[in-house]
Short mmCIF file of C-alpha atoms in Angstrom, two decimals:
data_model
loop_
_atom_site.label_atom_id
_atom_site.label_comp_id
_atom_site.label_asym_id
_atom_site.label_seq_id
_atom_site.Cartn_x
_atom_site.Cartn_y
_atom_site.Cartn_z
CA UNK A 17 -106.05 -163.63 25.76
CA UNK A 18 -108.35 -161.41 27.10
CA UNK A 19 -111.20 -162.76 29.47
CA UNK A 20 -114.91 -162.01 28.69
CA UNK A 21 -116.96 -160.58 31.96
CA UNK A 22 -119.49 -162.74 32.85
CA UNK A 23 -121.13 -159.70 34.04
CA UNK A 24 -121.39 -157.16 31.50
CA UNK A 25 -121.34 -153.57 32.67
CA UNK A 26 -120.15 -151.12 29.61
CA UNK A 27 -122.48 -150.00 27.05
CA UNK A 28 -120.63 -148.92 24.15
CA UNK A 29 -122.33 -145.85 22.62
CA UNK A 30 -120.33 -144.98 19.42
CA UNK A 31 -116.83 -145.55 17.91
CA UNK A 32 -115.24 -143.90 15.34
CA UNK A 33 -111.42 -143.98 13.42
CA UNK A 34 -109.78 -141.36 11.64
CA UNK A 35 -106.10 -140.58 10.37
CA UNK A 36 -104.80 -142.81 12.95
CA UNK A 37 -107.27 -142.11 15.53
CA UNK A 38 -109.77 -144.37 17.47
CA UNK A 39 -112.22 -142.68 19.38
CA UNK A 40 -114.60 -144.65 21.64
CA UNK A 41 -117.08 -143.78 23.73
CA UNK A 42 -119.03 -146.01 26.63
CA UNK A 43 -120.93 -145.97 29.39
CA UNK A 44 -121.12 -148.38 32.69
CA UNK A 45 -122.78 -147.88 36.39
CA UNK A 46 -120.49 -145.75 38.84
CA UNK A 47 -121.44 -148.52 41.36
CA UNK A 48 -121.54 -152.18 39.55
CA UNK A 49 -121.39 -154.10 43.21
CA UNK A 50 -119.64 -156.84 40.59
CA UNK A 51 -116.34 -157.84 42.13
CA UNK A 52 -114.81 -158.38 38.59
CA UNK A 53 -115.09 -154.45 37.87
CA UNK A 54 -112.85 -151.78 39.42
CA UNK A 55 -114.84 -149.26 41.13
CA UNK A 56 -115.62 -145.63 40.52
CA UNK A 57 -114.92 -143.86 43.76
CA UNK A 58 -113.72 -140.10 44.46
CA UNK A 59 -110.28 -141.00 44.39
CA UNK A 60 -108.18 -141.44 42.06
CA UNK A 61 -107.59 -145.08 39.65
CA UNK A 62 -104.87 -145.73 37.61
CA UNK A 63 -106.12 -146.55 33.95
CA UNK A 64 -104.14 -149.11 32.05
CA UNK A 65 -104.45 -149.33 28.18
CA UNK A 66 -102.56 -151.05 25.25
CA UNK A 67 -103.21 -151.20 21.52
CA UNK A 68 -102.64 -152.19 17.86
CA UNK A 69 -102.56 -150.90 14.88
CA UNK A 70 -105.00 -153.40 13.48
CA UNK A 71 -107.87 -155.43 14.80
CA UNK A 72 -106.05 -158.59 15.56
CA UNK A 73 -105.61 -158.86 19.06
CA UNK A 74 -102.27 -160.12 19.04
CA UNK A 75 -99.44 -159.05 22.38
CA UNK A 76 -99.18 -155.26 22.35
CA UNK A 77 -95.66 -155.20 23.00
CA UNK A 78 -94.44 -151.17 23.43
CA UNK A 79 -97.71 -150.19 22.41
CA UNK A 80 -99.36 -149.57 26.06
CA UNK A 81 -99.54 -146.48 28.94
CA UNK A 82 -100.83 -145.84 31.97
CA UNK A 83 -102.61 -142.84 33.78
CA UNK A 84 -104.31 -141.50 36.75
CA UNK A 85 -107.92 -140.04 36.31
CA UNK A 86 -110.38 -138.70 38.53
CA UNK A 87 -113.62 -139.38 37.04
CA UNK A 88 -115.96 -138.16 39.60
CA UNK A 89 -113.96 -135.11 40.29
CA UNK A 90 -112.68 -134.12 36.68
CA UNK A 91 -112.19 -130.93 35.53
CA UNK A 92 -111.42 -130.07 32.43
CA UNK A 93 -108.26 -127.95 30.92
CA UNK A 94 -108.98 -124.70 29.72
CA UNK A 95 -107.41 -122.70 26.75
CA UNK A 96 -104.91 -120.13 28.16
CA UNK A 97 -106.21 -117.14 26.58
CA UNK A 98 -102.81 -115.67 27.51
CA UNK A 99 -99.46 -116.81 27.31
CA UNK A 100 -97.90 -115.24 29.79
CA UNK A 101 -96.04 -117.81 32.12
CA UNK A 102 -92.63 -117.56 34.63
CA UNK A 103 -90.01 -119.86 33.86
CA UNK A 104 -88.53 -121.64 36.63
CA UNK A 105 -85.77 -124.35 34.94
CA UNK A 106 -82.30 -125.46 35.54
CA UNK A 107 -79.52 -124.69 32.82
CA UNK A 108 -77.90 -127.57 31.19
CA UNK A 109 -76.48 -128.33 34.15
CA UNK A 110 -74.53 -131.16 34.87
CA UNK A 111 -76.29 -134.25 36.67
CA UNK A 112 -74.00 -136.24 38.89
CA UNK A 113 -73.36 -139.67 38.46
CA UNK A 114 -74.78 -140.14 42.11
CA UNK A 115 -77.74 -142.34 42.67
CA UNK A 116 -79.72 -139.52 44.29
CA UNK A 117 -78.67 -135.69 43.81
CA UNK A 118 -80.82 -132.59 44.51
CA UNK A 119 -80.04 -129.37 42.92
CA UNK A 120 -81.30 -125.90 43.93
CA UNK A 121 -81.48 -122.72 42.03
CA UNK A 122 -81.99 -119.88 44.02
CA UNK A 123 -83.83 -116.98 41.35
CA UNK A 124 -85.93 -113.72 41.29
CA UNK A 125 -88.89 -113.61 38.41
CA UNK A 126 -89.11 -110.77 36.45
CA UNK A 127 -90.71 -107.44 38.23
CA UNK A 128 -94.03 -107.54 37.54
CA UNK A 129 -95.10 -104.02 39.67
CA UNK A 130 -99.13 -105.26 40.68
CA UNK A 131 -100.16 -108.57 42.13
CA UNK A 132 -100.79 -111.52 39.82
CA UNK A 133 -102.09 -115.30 40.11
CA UNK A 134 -100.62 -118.61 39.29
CA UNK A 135 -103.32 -120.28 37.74
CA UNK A 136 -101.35 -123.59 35.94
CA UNK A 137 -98.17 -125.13 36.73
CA UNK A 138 -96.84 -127.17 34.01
CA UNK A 139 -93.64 -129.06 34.03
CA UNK A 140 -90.54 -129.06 31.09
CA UNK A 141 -89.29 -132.27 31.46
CA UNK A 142 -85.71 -133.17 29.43
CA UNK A 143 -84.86 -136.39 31.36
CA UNK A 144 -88.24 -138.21 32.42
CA UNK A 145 -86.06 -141.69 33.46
CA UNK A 146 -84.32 -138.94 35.78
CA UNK A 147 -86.32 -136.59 37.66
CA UNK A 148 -88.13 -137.98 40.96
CA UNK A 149 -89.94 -134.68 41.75
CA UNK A 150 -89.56 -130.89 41.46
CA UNK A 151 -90.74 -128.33 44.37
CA UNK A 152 -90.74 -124.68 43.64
CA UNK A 153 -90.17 -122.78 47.56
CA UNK A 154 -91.06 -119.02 48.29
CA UNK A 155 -87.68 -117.35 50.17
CA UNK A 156 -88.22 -115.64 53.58
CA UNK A 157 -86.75 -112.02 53.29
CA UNK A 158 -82.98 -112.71 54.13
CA UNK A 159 -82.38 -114.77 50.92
CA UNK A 160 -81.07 -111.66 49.27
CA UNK A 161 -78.93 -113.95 46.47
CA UNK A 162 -79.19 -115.93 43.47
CA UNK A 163 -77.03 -119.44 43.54
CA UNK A 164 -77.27 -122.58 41.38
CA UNK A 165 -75.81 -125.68 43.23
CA UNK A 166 -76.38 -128.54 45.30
CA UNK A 167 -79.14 -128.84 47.87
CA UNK A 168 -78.60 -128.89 51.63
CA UNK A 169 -75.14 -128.22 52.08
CA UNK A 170 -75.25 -125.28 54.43
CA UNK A 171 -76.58 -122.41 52.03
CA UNK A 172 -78.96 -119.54 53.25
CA UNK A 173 -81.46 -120.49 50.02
CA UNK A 174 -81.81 -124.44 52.45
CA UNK A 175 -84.32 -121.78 54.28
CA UNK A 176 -86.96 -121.47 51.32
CA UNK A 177 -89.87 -123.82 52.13
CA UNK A 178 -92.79 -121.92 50.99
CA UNK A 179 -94.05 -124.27 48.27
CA UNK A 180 -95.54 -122.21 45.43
CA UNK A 181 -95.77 -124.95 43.25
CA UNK A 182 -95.32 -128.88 42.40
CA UNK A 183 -94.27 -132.12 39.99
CA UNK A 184 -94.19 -135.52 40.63
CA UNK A 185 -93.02 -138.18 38.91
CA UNK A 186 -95.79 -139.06 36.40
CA UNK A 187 -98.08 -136.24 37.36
CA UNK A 188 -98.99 -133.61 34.10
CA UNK A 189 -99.98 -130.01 33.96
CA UNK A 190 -101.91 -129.24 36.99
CA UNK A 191 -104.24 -126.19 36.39
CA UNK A 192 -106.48 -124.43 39.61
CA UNK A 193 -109.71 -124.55 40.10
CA UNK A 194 -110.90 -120.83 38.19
CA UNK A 195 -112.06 -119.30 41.75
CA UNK A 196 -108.15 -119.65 43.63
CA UNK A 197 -104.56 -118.51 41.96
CA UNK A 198 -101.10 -118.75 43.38
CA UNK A 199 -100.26 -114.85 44.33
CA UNK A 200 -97.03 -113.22 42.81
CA UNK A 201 -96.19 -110.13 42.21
CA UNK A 202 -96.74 -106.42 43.52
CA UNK A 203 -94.70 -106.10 46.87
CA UNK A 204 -93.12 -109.17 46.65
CA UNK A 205 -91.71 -108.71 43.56
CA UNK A 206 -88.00 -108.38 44.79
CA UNK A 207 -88.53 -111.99 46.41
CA UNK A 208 -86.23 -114.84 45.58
CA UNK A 209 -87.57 -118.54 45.01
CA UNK A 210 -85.89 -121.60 45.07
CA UNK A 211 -86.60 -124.57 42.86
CA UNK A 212 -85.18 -127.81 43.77
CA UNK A 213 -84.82 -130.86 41.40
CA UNK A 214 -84.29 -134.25 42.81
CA UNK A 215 -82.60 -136.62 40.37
CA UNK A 216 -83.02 -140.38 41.12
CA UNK A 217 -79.89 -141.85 39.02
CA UNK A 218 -79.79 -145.83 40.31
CA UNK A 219 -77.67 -146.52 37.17
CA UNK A 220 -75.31 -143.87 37.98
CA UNK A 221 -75.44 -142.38 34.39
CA UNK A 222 -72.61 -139.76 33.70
CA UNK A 223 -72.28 -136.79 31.57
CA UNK A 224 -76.12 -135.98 31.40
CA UNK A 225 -76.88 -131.97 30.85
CA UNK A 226 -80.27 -130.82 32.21
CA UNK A 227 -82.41 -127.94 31.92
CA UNK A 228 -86.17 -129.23 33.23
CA UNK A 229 -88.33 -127.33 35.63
CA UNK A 230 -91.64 -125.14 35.76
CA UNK A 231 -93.87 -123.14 33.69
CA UNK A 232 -95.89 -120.88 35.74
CA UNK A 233 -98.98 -119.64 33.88
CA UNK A 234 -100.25 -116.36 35.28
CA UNK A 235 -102.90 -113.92 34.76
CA UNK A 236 -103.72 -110.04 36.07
CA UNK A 237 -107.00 -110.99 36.21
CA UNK A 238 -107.00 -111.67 40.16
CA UNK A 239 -109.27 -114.62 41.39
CA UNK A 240 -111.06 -114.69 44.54
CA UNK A 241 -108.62 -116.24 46.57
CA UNK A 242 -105.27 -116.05 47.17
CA UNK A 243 -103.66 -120.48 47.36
CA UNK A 244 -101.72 -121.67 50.11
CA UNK A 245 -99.87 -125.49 50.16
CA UNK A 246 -99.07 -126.30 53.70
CA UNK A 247 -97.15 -129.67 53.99
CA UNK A 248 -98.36 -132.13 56.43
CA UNK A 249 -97.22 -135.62 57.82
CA UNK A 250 -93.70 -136.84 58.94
CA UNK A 251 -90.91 -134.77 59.29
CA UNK A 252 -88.70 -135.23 55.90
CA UNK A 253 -85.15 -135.75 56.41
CA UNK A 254 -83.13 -137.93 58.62
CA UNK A 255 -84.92 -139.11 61.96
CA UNK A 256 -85.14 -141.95 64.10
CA UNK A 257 -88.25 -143.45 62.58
CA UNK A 258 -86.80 -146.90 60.59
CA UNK A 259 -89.10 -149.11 58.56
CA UNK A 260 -88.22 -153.01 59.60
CA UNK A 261 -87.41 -155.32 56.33
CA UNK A 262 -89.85 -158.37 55.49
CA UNK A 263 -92.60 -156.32 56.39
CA UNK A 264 -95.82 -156.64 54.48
CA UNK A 265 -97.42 -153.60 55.53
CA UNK A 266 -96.12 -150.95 58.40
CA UNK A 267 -97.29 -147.57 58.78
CA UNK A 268 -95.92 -144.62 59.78
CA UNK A 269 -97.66 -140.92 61.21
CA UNK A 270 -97.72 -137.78 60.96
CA UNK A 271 -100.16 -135.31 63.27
CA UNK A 272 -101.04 -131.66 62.78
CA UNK A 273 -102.61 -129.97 65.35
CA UNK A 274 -104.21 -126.92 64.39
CA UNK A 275 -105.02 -125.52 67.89
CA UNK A 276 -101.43 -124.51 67.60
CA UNK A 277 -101.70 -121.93 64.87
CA UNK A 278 -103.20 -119.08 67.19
CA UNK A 279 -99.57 -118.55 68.24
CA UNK A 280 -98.53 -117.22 64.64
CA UNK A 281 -101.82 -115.57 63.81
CA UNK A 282 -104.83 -114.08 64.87
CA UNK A 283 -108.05 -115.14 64.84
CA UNK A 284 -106.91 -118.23 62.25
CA UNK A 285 -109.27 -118.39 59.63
CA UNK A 286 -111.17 -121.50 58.35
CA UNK A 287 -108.88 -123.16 55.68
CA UNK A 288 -110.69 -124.14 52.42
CA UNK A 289 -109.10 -127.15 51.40
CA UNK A 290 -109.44 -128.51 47.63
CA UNK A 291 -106.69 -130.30 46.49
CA UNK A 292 -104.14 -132.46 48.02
CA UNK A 293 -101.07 -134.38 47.12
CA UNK A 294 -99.81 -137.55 48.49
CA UNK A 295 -96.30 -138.02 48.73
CA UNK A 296 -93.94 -141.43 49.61
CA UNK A 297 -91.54 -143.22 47.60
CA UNK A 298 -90.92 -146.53 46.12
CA UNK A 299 -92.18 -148.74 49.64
CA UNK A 300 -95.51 -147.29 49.85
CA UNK A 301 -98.54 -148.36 48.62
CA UNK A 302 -101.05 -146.58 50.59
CA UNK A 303 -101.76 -142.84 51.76
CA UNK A 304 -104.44 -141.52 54.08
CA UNK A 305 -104.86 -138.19 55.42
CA UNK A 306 -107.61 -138.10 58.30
CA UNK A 307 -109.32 -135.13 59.75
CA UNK A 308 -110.38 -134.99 63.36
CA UNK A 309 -112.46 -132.75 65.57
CA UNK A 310 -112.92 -132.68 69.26
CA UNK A 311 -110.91 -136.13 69.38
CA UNK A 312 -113.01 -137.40 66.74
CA UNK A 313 -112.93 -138.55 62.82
CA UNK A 314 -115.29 -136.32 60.60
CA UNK A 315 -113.32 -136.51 57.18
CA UNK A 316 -110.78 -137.68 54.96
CA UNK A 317 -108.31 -135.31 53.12
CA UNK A 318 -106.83 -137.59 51.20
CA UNK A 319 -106.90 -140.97 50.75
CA UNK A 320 -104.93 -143.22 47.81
CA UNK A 321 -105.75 -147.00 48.64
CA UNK A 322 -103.66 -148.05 45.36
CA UNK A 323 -100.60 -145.43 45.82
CA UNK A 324 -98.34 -145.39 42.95
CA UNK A 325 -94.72 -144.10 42.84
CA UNK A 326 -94.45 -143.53 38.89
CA UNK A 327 -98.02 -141.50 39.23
CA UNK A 328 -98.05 -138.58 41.56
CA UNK A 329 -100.73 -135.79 40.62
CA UNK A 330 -102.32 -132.71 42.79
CA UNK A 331 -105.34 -134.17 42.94
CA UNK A 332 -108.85 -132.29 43.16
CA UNK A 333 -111.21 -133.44 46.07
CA UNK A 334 -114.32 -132.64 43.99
CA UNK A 335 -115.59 -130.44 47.25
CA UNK A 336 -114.49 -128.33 49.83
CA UNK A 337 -113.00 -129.61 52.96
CA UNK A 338 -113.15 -127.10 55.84
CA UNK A 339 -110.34 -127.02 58.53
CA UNK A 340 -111.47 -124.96 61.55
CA UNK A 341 -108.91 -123.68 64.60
CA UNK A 342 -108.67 -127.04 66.83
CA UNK A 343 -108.44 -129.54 63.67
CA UNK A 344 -106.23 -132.32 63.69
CA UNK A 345 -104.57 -134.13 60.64
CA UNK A 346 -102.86 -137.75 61.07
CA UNK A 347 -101.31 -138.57 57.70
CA UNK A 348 -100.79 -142.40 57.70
CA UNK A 349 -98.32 -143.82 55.06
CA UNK A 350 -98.28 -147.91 54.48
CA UNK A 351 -95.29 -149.65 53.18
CA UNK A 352 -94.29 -152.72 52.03
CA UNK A 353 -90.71 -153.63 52.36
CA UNK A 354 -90.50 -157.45 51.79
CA UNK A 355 -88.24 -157.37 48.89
CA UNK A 356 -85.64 -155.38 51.56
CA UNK A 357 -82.96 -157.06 53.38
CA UNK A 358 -82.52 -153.94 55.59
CA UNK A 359 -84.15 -151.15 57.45
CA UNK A 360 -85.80 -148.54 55.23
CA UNK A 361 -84.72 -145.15 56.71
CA UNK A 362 -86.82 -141.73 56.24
CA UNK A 363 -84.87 -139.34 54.16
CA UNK A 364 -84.58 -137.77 51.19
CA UNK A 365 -83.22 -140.66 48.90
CA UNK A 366 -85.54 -142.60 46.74
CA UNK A 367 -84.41 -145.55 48.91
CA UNK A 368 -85.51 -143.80 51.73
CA UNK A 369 -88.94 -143.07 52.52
CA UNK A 370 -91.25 -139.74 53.26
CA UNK A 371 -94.78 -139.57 54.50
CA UNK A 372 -96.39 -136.50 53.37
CA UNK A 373 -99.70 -134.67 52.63
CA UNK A 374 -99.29 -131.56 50.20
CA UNK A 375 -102.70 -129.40 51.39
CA UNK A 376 -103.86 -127.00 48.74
CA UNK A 377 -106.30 -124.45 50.33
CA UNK A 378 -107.08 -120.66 50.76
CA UNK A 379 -106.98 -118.09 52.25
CA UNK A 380 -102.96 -118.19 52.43
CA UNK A 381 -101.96 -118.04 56.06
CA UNK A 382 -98.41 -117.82 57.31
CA UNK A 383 -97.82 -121.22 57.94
CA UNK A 384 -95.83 -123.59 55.61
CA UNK A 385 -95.47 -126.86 56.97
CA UNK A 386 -97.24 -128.51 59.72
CA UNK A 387 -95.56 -131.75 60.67
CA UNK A 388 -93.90 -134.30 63.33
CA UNK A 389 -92.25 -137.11 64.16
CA UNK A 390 -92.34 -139.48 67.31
CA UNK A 391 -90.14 -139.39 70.66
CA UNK A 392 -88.44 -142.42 69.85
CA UNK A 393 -86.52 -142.56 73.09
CA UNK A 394 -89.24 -144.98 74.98
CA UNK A 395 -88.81 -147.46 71.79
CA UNK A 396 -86.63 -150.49 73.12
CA UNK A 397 -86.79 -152.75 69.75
CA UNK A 398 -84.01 -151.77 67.20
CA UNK A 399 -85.59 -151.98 63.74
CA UNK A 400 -82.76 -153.84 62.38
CA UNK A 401 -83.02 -156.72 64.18
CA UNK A 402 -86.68 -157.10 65.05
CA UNK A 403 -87.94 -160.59 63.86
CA UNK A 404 -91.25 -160.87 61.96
CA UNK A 405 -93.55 -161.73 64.58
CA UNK A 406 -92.46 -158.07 66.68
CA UNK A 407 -93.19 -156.15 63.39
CA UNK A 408 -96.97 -155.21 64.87
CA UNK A 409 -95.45 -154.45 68.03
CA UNK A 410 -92.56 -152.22 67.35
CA UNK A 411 -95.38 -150.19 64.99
CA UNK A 412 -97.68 -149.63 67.63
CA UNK A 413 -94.77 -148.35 70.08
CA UNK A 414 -94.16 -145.91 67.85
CA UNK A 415 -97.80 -144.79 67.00
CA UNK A 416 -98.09 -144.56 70.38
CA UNK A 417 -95.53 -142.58 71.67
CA UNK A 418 -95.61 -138.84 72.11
CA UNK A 419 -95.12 -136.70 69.07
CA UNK A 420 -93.16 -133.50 68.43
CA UNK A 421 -94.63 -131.58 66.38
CA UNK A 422 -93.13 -128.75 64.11
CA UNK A 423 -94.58 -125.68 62.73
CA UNK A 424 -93.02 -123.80 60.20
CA UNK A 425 -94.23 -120.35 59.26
CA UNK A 426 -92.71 -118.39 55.94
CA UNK A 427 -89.80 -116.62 57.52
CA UNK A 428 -88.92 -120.22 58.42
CA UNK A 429 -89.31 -119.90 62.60
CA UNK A 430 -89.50 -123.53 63.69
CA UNK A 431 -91.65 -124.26 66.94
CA UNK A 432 -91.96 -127.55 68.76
CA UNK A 433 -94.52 -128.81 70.36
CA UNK A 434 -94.25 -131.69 72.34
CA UNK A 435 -96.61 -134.55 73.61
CA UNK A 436 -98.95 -135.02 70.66
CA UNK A 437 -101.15 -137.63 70.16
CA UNK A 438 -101.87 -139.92 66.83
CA UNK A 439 -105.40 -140.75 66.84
CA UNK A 440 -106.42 -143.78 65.16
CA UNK A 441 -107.80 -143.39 61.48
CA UNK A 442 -111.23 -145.13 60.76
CA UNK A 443 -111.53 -147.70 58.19
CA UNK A 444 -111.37 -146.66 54.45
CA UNK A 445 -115.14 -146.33 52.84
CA UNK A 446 -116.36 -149.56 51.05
CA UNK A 447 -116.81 -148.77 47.19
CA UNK A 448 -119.59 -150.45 47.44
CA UNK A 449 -121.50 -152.03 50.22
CA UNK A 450 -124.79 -152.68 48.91
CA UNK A 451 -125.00 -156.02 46.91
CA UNK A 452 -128.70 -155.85 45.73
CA UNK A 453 -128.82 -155.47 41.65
CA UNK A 454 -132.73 -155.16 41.53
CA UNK A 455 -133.06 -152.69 38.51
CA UNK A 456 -134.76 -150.18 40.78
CA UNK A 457 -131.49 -149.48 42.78
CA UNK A 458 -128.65 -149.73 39.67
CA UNK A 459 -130.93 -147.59 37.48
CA UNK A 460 -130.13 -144.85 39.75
CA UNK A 461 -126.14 -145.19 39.37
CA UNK A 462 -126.08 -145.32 35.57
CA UNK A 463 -124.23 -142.27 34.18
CA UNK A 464 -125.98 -140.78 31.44
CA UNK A 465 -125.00 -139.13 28.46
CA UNK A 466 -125.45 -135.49 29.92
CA UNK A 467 -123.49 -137.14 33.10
CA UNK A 468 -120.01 -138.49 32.92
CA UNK A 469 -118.79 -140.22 29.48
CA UNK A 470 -115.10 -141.45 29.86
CA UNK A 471 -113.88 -140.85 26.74
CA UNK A 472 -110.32 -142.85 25.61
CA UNK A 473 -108.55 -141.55 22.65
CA UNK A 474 -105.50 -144.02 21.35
CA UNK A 475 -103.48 -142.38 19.36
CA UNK A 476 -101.60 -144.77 16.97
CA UNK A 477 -97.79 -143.32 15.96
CA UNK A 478 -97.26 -144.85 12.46
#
């Protein structure tokens, strides 16, 4: 049964049922400094719930969810006034029996003659228990061709890696903030896009037609800015950068140095950063995206202490993060691999592993991904045989050897840099460091009712 607090921290202010609806609203402190309560940070929590359909509190069996919120940096879903929205799906096609597939359709949108903005992605899902993520890519100019096939087998469309837009597994409709939009449209109208669909299949499942993707919402009403998603972290694909087994935490980094980007543009503006998504599969359980200047820590981008695989959502930073020519991003991923009898590899399989940090920001600049991976070549311990008490070590070599880092720009030109350096994040913000309770100090945490009410709705299927 459910435990009683001995330190009550909720305030229930009403409650009300209707036609198989409960509403119920409360109230608690954002900081509590009780270590019973889950704290209200910034980031984002993962809210459990179950329920019954009377007030017995009996086992809820299938009646229970989950869901990431934001509470301090909510914003809430507007009414789409107009209708209007791109579809970007698959058509019942056929999903392999293998236990990871990605399929690409290469597409144009329909002409629309004057420039446009994005301003809500939302995903059509037909097989939830199948679809890992969805990425929809901007084509450089010699994509000239529509194709619907498999991913990464040699095609011209394995050149698209502009990301317009983004699903994860478990993530919802994802709508801008109302000052940015996604540009489409006008001169770029002739421009093909490719949306790839990974399918995780571990049972192998055979015979299954598809036909999932995106709904872009768009308006003629321009916005102020024109959005850009630059990818940061490790490298994806196939790399020499193996995760031991038995390992109760290793990390892995990525670096992004943006002293580099005066060599595709000039002058390189400041980069308003407002959103960001975090990105590993089913070994992490931590993601941290630092920002550096001159050498040093001023910021974090990103930062998901309690990563989830099944909940991956865009997710709104509440304030504007400023990224200025000589800025450096480390994106640190930590997994945990001791259920694993073998090395974890990076790649694109859900068994494998990524390390990435999706940047939403404006103004668009011609740069798509900024990411890297270590020279591995000074590394003398062989990840599948490295005993338990080397684990530490063999991370460290690798933090600290040189990186190569990539830059990517929209015509997809590659550039290497060598010799970068990972700098070492600084510890993760307490949630709450102060332990005095004195009413003078928690009065001036309590939301109010003009401040933040976190409002549950159950709805009860009869």
């Amino acid at each position: 049964m459910p435990l009683e607090d001995a330190q009550q921290s909720y305030t229930l202010l009403s409650m009300r049922e209707n036609e198989g609806q409960t509403v119920m609203t409360f109230k608690r402190p954002i900081k509590t400094c009780d270590d019973k309560d889950f704290q209200i940070t910034a980031q984002p929590i993962k809210l459990i719930f179950a329920y019954g359909k009377t007030d017995e509190i009996s086992y809820h069996m299938s009646k229970r969810g989950t869901k990431e919120v934001n509470l301090l940096n909510y914003m809430p879903k507007s009414i789409p006034t107009n209708s209007s929205y791109l579809s970007a799906t698959v058509d019942n096609i056929i999903v392999p029996s293998n236990t990871t597939y990605y399929h690409c359709k290469v597409m144009q949108f329909p002409k629309l003659n004057t420039k446009h903005h994005i301003y809500q992605i939302e995903p059509v899902i037909e097989h939830l228990d199948l679809i890992h993520h969805m990425l929809l890519y901007h084509c450089p100019p010699k994509v000239t061709e529509p194709y619907d096939k498999p991913c990464y087998i040699g095609d011209i469309g394995d050149s698209c890696f502009g990301i317009v837009a983004s699903w994860g597994v478990g993530g919802g409709v994802y709508e801008l903030p109302e000052n940015v939009g996604i540009p489409i449209g006008g001169e770029k109208s002739d421009a093909f896009y490719r949306l790839e669909i990974h399918y995780n299949n571990p049972e192998r499942k055979e015979g299954i037609k598809d036909s999932s993707g995106l709904r872009l919402h768009y308006t003629a009403k321009l916005r102020q800015h024109d959005v850009g998603i630059m990818t940061t972290g490790v490298l994806p694909g196939r790399m020499k950068y193996d995760i031991p087994p038995k390992a109760n935490q290793f990390h892995t980094y990525g670096i992004c140095n943006t002293a580099y980007f005066s060599k595709f543009l000039n002058p390189v503006p400041d980069l308003q950063v407002f959103a960001v998504f975090l990105h590993t599969h089913l070994a992490g359980t931590k993601v941290r995206a630092g920002h550096f200047r001159n050498e040093r820590q001023i910021d974090f981008l990103g930062i998901d202490e309690n990563y989830n695989f099944d909940l991956q959502q865009a997710v709104s930073l509440g304030s504007i993060k400023t990224i200025k020519q000589g800025d450096e991003i480390v994106v640190e991923c930590t997994y945990n691999t001791t259920n694993r009898a073998s090395v974890t590899k990076m790649g694109l399989a859900t068994t494998n592993e990524m390390c990435l940090a999706f940047l939403f920001y404006y103004p668009v600049i011609n740069i798509t991904s900024c990411v890297s991976i270590p020279d591995t070549k000074g590394v003398l311990i062989d990840a599948e045989k490295i005993p338990m008490d080397k684990i530490t070590e063999y991370e460290m070599m690798l933090k600290k050897a040189p990186q190569y880092q990539v830059i990517i720009n929209s015509n997809h030109n590659a550039s290497l840099f060598p010799n970068g350096t990972v700098r070492d994040l600084m510890k993760t913000p307490a949630a709450c460091q102060i332990r005095n309770t004195s009413n003078r100090f928690s009065t001036s945490w309590i939301v109010n009712l003009a401040g933040i009410i976190l409002v549950l709705l159950w709805i009860i299927l009869m």
